[in-house]
GROMACS .gro file of N, CA, C and O in nm:
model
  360
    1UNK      N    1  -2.115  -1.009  -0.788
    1UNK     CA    2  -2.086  -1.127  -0.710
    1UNK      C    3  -2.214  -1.202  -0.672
    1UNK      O    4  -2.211  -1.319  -0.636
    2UNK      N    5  -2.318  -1.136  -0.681
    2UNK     CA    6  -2.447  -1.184  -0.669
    2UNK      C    7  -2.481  -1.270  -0.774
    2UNK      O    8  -2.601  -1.262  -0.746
    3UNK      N    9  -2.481  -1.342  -0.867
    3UNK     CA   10  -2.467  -1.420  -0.984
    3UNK      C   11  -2.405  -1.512  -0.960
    3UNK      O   12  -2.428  -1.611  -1.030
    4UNK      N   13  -2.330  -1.521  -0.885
    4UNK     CA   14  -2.193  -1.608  -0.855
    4UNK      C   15  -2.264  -1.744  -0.725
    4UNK      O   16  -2.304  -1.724  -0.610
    5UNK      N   17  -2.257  -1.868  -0.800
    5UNK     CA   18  -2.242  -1.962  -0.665
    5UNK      C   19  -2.161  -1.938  -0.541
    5UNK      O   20  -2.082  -1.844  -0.541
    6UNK      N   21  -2.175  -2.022  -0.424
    6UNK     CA   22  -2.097  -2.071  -0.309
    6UNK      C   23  -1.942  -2.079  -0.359
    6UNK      O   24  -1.851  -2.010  -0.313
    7UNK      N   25  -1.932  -2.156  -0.442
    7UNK     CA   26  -1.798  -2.206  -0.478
    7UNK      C   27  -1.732  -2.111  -0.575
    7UNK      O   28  -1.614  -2.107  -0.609
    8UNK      N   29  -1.808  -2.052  -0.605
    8UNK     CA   30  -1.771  -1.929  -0.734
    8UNK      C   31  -1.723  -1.806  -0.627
    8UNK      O   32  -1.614  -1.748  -0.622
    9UNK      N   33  -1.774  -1.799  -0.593
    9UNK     CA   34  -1.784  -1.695  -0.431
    9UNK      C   35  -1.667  -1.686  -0.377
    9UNK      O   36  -1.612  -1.579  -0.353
   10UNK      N   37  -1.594  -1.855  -0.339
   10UNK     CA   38  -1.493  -1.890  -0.254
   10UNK      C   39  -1.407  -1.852  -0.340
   10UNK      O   40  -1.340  -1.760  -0.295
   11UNK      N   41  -1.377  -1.884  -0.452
   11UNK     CA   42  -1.296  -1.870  -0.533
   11UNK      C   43  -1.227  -1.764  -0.580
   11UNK      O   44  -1.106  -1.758  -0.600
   12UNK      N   45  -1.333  -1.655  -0.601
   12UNK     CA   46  -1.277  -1.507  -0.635
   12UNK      C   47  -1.275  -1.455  -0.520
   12UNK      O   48  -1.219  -1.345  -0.524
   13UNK      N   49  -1.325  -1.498  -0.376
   13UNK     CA   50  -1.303  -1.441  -0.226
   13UNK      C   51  -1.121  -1.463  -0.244
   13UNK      O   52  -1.032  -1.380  -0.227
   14UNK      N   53  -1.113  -1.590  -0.280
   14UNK     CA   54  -0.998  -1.628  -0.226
   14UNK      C   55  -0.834  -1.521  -0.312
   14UNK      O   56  -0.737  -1.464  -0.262
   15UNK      N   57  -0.887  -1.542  -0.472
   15UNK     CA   58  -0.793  -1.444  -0.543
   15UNK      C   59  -0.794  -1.314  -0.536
   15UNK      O   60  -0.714  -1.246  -0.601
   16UNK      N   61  -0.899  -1.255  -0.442
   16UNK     CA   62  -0.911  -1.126  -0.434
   16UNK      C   63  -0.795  -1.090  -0.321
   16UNK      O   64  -0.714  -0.998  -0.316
   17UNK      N   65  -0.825  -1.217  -0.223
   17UNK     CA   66  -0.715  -1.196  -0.096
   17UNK      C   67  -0.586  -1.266  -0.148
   17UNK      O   68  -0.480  -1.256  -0.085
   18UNK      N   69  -0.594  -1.319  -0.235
   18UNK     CA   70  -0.393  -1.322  -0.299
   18UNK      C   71  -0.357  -1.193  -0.353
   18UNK      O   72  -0.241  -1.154  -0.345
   19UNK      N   73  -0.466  -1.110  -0.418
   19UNK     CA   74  -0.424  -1.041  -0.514
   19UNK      C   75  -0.362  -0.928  -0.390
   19UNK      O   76  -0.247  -0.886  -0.396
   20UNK      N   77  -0.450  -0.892  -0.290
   20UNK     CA   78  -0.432  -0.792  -0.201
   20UNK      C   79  -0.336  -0.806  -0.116
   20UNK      O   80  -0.298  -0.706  -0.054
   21UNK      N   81  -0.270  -0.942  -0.092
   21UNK     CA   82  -0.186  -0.977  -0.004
   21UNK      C   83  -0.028  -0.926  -0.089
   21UNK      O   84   0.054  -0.849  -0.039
   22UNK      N   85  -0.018  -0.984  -0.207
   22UNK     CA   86   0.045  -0.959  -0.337
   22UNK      C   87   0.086  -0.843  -0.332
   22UNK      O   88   0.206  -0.816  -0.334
   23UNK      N   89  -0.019  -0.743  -0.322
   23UNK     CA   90   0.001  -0.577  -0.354
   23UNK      C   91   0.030  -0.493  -0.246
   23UNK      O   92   0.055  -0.373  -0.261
   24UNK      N   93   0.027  -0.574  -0.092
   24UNK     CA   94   0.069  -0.503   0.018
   24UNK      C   95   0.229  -0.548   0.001
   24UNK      O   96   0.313  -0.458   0.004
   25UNK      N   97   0.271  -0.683  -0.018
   25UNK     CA   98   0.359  -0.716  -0.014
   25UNK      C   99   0.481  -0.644  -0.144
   25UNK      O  100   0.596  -0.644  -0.100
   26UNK      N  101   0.472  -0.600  -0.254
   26UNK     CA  102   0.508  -0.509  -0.282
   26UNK      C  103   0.499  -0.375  -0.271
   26UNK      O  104   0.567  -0.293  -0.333
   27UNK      N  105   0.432  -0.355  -0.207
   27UNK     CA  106   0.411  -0.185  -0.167
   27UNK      C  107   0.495  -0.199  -0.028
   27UNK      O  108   0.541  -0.089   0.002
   28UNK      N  109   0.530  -0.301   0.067
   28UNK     CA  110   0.624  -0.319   0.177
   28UNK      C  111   0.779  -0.336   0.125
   28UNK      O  112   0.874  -0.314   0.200
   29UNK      N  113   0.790  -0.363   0.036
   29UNK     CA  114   0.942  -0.412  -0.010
   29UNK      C  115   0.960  -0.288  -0.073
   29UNK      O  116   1.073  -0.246  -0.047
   30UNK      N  117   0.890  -0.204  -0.153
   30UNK     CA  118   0.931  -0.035  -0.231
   30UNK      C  119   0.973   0.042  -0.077
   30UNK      O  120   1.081   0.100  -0.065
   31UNK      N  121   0.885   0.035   0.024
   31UNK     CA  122   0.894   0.106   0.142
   31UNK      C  123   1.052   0.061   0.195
   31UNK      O  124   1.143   0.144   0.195
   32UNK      N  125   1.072  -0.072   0.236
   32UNK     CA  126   1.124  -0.115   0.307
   32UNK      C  127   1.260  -0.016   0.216
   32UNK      O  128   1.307   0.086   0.266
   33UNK      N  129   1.315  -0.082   0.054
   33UNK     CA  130   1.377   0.007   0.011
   33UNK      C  131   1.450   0.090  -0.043
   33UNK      O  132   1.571   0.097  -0.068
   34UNK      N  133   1.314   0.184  -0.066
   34UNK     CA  134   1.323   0.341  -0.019
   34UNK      C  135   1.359   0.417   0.083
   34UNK      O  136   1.444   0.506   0.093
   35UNK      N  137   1.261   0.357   0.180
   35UNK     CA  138   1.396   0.431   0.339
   35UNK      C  139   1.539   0.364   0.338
   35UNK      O  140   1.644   0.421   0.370
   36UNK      N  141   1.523   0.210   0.288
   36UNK     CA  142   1.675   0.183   0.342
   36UNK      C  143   1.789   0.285   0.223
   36UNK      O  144   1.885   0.348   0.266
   37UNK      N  145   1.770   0.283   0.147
   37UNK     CA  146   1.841   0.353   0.056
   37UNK      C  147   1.832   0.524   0.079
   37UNK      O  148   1.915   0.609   0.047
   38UNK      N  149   1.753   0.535   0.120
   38UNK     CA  150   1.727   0.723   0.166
   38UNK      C  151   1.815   0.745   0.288
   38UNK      O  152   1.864   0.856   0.304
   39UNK      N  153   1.838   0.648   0.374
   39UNK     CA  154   1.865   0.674   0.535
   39UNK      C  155   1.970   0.563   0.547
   39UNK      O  156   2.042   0.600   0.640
   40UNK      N  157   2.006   0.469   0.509
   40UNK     CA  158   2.101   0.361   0.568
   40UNK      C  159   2.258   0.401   0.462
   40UNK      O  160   2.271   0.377   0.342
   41UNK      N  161   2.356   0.464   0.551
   41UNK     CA  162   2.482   0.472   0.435
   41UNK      C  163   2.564   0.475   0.503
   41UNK      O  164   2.668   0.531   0.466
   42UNK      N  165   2.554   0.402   0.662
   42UNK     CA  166   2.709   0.374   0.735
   42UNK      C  167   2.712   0.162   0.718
   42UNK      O  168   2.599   0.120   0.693
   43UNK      N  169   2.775   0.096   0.725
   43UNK     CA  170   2.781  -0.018   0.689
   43UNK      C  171   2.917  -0.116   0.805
   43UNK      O  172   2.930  -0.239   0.811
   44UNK      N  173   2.979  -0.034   0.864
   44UNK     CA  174   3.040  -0.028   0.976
   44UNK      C  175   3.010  -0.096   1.060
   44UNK      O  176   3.111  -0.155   1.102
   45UNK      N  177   2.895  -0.132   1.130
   45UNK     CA  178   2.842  -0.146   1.233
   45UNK      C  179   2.717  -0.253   1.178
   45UNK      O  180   2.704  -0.268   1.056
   46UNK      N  181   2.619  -0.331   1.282
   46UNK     CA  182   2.531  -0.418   1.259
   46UNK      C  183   2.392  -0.314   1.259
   46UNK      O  184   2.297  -0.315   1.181
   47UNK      N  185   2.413  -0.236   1.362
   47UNK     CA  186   2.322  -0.183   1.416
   47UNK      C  187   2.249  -0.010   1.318
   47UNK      O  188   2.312   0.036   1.222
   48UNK      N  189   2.156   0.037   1.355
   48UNK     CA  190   2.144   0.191   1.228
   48UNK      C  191   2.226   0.304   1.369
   48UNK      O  192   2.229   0.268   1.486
   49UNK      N  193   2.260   0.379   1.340
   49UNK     CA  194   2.275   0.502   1.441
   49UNK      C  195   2.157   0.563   1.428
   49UNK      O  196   2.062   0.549   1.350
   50UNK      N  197   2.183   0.646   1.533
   50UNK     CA  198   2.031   0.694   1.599
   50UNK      C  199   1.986   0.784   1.490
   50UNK      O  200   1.867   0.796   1.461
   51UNK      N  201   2.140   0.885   1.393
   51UNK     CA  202   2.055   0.947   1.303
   51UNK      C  203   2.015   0.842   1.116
   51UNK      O  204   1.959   0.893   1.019
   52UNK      N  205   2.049   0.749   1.122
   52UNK     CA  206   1.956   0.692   1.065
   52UNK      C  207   1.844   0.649   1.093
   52UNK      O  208   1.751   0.655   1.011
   53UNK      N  209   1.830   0.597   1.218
   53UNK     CA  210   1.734   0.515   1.359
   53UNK      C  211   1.562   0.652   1.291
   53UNK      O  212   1.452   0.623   1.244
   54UNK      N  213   1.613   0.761   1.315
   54UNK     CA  214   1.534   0.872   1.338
   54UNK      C  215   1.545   0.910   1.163
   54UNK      O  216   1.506   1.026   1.165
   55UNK      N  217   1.569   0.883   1.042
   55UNK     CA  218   1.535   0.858   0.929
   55UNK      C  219   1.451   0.778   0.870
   55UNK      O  220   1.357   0.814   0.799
   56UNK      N  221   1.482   0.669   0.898
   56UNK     CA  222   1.413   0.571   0.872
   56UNK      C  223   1.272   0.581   0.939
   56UNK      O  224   1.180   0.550   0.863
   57UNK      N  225   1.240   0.614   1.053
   57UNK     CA  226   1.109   0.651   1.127
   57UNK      C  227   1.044   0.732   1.052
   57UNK      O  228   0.941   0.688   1.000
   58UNK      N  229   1.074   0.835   1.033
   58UNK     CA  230   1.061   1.004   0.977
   58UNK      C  231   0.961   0.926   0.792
   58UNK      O  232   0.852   0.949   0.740
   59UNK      N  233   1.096   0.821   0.752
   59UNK     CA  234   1.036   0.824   0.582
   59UNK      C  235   0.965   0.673   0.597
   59UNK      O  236   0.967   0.620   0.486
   60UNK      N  237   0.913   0.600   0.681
   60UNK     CA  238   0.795   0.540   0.662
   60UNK      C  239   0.665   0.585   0.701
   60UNK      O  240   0.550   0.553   0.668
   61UNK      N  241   0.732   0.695   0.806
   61UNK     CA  242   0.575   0.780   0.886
   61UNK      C  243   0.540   0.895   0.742
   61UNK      O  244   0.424   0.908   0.701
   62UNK      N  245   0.594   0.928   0.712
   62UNK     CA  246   0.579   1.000   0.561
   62UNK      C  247   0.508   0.917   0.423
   62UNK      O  248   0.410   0.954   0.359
   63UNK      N  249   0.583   0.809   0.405
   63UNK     CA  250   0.512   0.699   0.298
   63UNK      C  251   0.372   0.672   0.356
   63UNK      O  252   0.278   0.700   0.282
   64UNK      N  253   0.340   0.613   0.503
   64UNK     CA  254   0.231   0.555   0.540
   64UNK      C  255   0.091   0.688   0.542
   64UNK      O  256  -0.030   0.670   0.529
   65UNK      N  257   0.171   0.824   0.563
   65UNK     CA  258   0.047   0.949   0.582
   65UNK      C  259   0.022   0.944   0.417
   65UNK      O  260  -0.096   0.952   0.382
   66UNK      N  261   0.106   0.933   0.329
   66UNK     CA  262   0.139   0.989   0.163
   66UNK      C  263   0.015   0.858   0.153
   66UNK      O  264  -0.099   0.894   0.182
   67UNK      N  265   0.029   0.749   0.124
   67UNK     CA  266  -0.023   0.646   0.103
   67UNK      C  267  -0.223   0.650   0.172
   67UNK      O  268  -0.325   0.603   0.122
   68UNK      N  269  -0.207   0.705   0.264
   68UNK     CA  270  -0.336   0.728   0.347
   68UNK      C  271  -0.424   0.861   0.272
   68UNK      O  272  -0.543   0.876   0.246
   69UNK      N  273  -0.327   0.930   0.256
   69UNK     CA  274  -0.394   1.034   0.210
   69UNK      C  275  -0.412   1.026   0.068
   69UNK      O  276  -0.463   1.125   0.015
   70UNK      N  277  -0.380   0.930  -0.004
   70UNK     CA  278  -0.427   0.924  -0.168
   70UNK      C  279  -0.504   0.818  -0.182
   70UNK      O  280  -0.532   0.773  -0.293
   71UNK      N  281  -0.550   0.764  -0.062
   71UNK     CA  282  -0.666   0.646  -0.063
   71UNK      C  283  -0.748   0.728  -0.034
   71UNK      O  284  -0.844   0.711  -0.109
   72UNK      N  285  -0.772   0.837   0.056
   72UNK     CA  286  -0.881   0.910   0.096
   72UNK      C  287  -0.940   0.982  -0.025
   72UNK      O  288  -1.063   0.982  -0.036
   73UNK      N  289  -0.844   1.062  -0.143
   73UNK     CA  290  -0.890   1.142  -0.231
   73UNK      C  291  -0.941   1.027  -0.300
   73UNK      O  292  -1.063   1.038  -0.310
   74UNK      N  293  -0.894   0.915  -0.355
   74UNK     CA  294  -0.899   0.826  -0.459
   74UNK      C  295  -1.106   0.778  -0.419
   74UNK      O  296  -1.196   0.756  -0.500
   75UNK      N  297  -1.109   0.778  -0.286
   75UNK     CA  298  -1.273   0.710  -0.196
   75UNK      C  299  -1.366   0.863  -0.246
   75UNK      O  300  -1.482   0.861  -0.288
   76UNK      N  301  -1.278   0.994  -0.226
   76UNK     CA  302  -1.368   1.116  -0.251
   76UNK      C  303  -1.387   1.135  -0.383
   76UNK      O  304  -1.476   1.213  -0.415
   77UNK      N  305  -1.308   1.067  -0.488
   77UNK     CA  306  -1.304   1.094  -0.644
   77UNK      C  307  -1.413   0.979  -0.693
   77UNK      O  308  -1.502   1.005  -0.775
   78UNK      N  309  -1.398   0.869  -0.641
   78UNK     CA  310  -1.487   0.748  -0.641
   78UNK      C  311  -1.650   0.804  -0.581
   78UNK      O  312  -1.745   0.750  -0.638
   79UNK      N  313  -1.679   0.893  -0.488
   79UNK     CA  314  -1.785   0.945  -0.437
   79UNK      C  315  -1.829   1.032  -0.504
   79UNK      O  316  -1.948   1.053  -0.527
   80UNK      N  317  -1.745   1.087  -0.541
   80UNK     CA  318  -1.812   1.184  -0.630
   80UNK      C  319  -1.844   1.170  -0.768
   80UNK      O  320  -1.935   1.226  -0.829
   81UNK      N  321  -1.744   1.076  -0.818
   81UNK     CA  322  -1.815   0.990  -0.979
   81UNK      C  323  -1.972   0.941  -0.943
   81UNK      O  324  -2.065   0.996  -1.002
   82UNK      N  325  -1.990   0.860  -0.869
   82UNK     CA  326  -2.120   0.798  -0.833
   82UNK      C  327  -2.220   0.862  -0.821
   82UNK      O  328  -2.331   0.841  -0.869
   83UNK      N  329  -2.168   0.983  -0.723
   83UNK     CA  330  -2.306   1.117  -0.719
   83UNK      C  331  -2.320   1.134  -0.844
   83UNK      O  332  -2.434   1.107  -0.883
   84UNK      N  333  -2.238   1.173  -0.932
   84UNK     CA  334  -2.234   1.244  -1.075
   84UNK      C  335  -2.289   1.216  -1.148
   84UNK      O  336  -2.327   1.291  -1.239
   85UNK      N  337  -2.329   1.029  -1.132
   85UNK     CA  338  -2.337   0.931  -1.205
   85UNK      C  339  -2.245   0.884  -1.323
   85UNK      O  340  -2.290   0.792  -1.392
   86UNK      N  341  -2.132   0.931  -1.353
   86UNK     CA  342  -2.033   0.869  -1.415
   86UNK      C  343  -1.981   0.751  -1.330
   86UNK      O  344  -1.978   0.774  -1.209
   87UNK      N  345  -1.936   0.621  -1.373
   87UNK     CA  346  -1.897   0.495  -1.387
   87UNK      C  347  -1.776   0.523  -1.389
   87UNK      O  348  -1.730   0.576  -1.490
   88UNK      N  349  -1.678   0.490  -1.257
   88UNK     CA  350  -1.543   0.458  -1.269
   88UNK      C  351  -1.490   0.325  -1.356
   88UNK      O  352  -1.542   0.214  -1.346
   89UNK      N  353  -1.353   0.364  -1.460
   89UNK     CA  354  -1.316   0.253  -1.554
   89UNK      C  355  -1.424   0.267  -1.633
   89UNK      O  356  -1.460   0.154  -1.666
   90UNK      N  357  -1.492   0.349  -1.678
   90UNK     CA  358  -1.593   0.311  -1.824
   90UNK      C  359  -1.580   0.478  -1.858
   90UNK      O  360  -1.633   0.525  -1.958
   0.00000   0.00000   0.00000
């Protein structure tokens, strides 16, 4: 990015934050669902009952630790290529 003008700069600043906005926003709609389909199967009512209420809690607090914890290995696999000196993607 050091090569890169002001305006060159703005530019891939800017598609980097579509791209990331993009990729939260489908990784929220798989979540959204996944619990709804794991936990939502009364249709009766507007509202979830408490034992869906307490499903739905249970399998996003599960996705969000699952999701946390394979960014952490993915930063320790990335750390440790670099020590190694192997080049992630090459």
């Amino acid at each position: 990015m050091d090569n890169l003008n002001a305006s060159e700069q703005r530019e891939l600043q800017g598609r980097m934050e579509k791209r990331q906005m993009k990729e939260f926003m489908t990784m929220y709609g798989k979540l959204v669902q996944r619990c709804f389909d794991d936990c939502v199967d009364d249709f009766t009512t507007k509202t979830l009952h408490s034992r869906e209420e307490g499903c739905v809690m249970r399998c996003v607090d599960k996705f969000l630790k699952g999701s946390e914890r394979l960014g952490q290995r993915w930063q320790e696999q990335n750390v440790a290529m670099m020590q190694s000196g192997q080049i992630p993607g090459r």
